[in-house]
Structures are given as structure tokens and as C-alpha cells.
Amino acid sequence: MCKWENKEQQWELCATILTPLHSLANAFAYWQGTAADQAYQTYFDDMAGAMEHIQKIAGDKADQINIVTGETGWPTDGGSDYQAAKAGTKNAEKFWKTGICGMLDWGVDLFYFEAFDESWKPDTKGDNGQMKDEKHWGLFTADRKVKFDTSCPE
């Protein structure tokens, strides 16, 4: 774990201790209200912006940093809609095929939110005061059945 006295020491100390350093950036086109057919563009823009910012801060240590998507995903059937982002298994598959497969093709590692549906999760209240479902974000159902084809196009 990296500790520093001030922000100027942050990258120097961390890069010395943890080489290569892994930096995780979350990127949810869904929570930005982006429609599924455009979500990959928002996701790529977010990650490119995060990479640029992290590399700028890292300076000459930038080549030692492995930038990873910490979380991204799309809710499947049963999930809540958010603005133009519509929950649904077909939309989750579309985001997978364009966004996830595209990011992997770009050479960026990622963590998909989430592996399995979590039916035990309560609804959560968003910044707008509306209750939203977060039970249906898994690639697999709670009983471990895959929801859609997770292969990437050639």
C-alpha cells in the first residue's frame, strides 16, 4: 500500500514500491445515460480521458503504469433504465460485443460488473432520489447460467 506525505510524493513513492503500478478507473456509460448503441464510444472516451490524466500525473513513470478498467457493465432484463440507457439483456450483449471486446482488443484489462446477479441486493436511491435496481448486472444469473454469448467478434 502506498502512503505519502503530500500529493507530489504520491507517484514517485508508489512507482518505486509498485513497479509496474496498476491504476483502476471505473467507466459506466450506462450511468451517464448513454444509449446502448453509443455506449462503447462513451466508455472509450472515458477510459482515454482517464489514461491521459493518469499518464500526465505520472510523468516519466507513465510507462510503468498498467491502466485497467476497475468496473464497467450493463444491467440485463429486470434492471432499471437510466435516461437513454435501457436495461436489457440484448443491450448488455451489445455493450459487451462493442465496448468490452473493443477495450480488450485495445489491450486494456478490465473487470466486468458483475459476474453474477445478486438478488439479495436492495434497491438503491440515486442522486435524483429515484430508487433503482442493481440486482440484474451479472453476466450470469444467480444460479450460474450465462445470459448471452460472451465471445468477441473476429
mmCIF file of N, CA and C in Angstrom, residues 2-17 21 57-58 61:
data_model
loop_
_atom_site.group_PDB
_atom_site.id
_atom_site.type_symbol
_atom_site.label_atom_id
_atom_site.label_comp_id
_atom_site.label_asym_id
_atom_site.label_seq_id
_atom_site.Cartn_x
_atom_site.Cartn_y
_atom_site.Cartn_z
ATOM 1 N N CYS A 2 0.569 2.190 -0.843
ATOM 2 C CA CYS A 2 1.369 3.403 -0.950
ATOM 3 C C CYS A 2 0.858 4.451 0.029
ATOM 4 N N LYS A 3 1.786 5.093 0.722
ATOM 5 C CA LYS A 3 1.451 6.203 1.608
ATOM 6 C C LYS A 3 2.391 7.345 1.275
ATOM 7 N N TRP A 4 1.906 8.550 1.390
ATOM 8 C CA TRP A 4 2.722 9.699 1.072
ATOM 9 C C TRP A 4 2.323 10.865 1.958
ATOM 10 N N GLU A 5 3.254 11.779 2.114
ATOM 11 C CA GLU A 5 3.017 12.963 2.935
ATOM 12 C C GLU A 5 2.241 14.017 2.156
ATOM 13 N N ASN A 6 2.480 14.090 0.877
ATOM 14 C CA ASN A 6 1.749 15.057 0.058
ATOM 15 C C ASN A 6 1.602 14.484 -1.347
ATOM 16 N N LYS A 7 0.742 15.105 -2.138
ATOM 17 C CA LYS A 7 0.443 14.579 -3.468
ATOM 18 C C LYS A 7 1.652 14.567 -4.390
ATOM 19 N N GLU A 8 2.597 15.470 -4.207
ATOM 20 C CA GLU A 8 3.777 15.493 -5.068
ATOM 21 C C GLU A 8 4.607 14.221 -4.899
ATOM 22 N N GLN A 9 4.582 13.644 -3.702
ATOM 23 C CA GLN A 9 5.346 12.430 -3.437
ATOM 24 C C GLN A 9 4.599 11.172 -3.887
ATOM 25 N N GLN A 10 3.313 11.293 -4.158
ATOM 26 C CA GLN A 10 2.462 10.144 -4.442
ATOM 27 C C GLN A 10 3.018 9.240 -5.531
ATOM 28 N N TRP A 11 3.222 9.761 -6.730
ATOM 29 C CA TRP A 11 3.629 8.911 -7.850
ATOM 30 C C TRP A 11 5.063 8.430 -7.708
ATOM 31 N N GLU A 12 5.934 9.259 -7.193
ATOM 32 C CA GLU A 12 7.333 8.852 -7.024
ATOM 33 C C GLU A 12 7.423 7.655 -6.087
ATOM 34 N N LEU A 13 6.770 7.752 -4.932
ATOM 35 C CA LEU A 13 6.820 6.684 -3.950
ATOM 36 C C LEU A 13 6.120 5.427 -4.457
ATOM 37 N N CYS A 14 4.923 5.579 -4.993
ATOM 38 C CA CYS A 14 4.182 4.409 -5.470
ATOM 39 C C CYS A 14 4.888 3.721 -6.629
ATOM 40 N N ALA A 15 5.428 4.494 -7.545
ATOM 41 C CA ALA A 15 6.122 3.903 -8.688
ATOM 42 C C ALA A 15 7.382 3.167 -8.242
ATOM 43 N N THR A 16 7.995 3.643 -7.174
ATOM 44 C CA THR A 16 9.188 2.979 -6.649
ATOM 45 C C THR A 16 8.820 1.651 -5.987
ATOM 46 N N ILE A 17 7.746 1.655 -5.218
ATOM 47 C CA ILE A 17 7.333 0.468 -4.476
ATOM 48 C C ILE A 17 6.623 -0.544 -5.369
ATOM 49 N N LEU A 21 2.948 -0.194 -11.594
ATOM 50 C CA LEU A 21 1.813 0.267 -10.808
ATOM 51 C C LEU A 21 0.535 -0.013 -11.591
ATOM 52 N N ILE A 57 -0.104 12.866 -14.839
ATOM 53 C CA ILE A 57 0.306 12.951 -13.439
ATOM 54 C C ILE A 57 1.567 12.124 -13.197
ATOM 55 N N ALA A 58 1.637 10.954 -13.829
ATOM 56 C CA ALA A 58 2.784 10.053 -13.620
ATOM 57 C C ALA A 58 4.073 10.575 -14.235
ATOM 58 N N LYS A 61 7.177 8.324 -15.293
ATOM 59 C CA LYS A 61 6.869 6.970 -14.802
ATOM 60 C C LYS A 61 5.644 6.379 -15.529
#
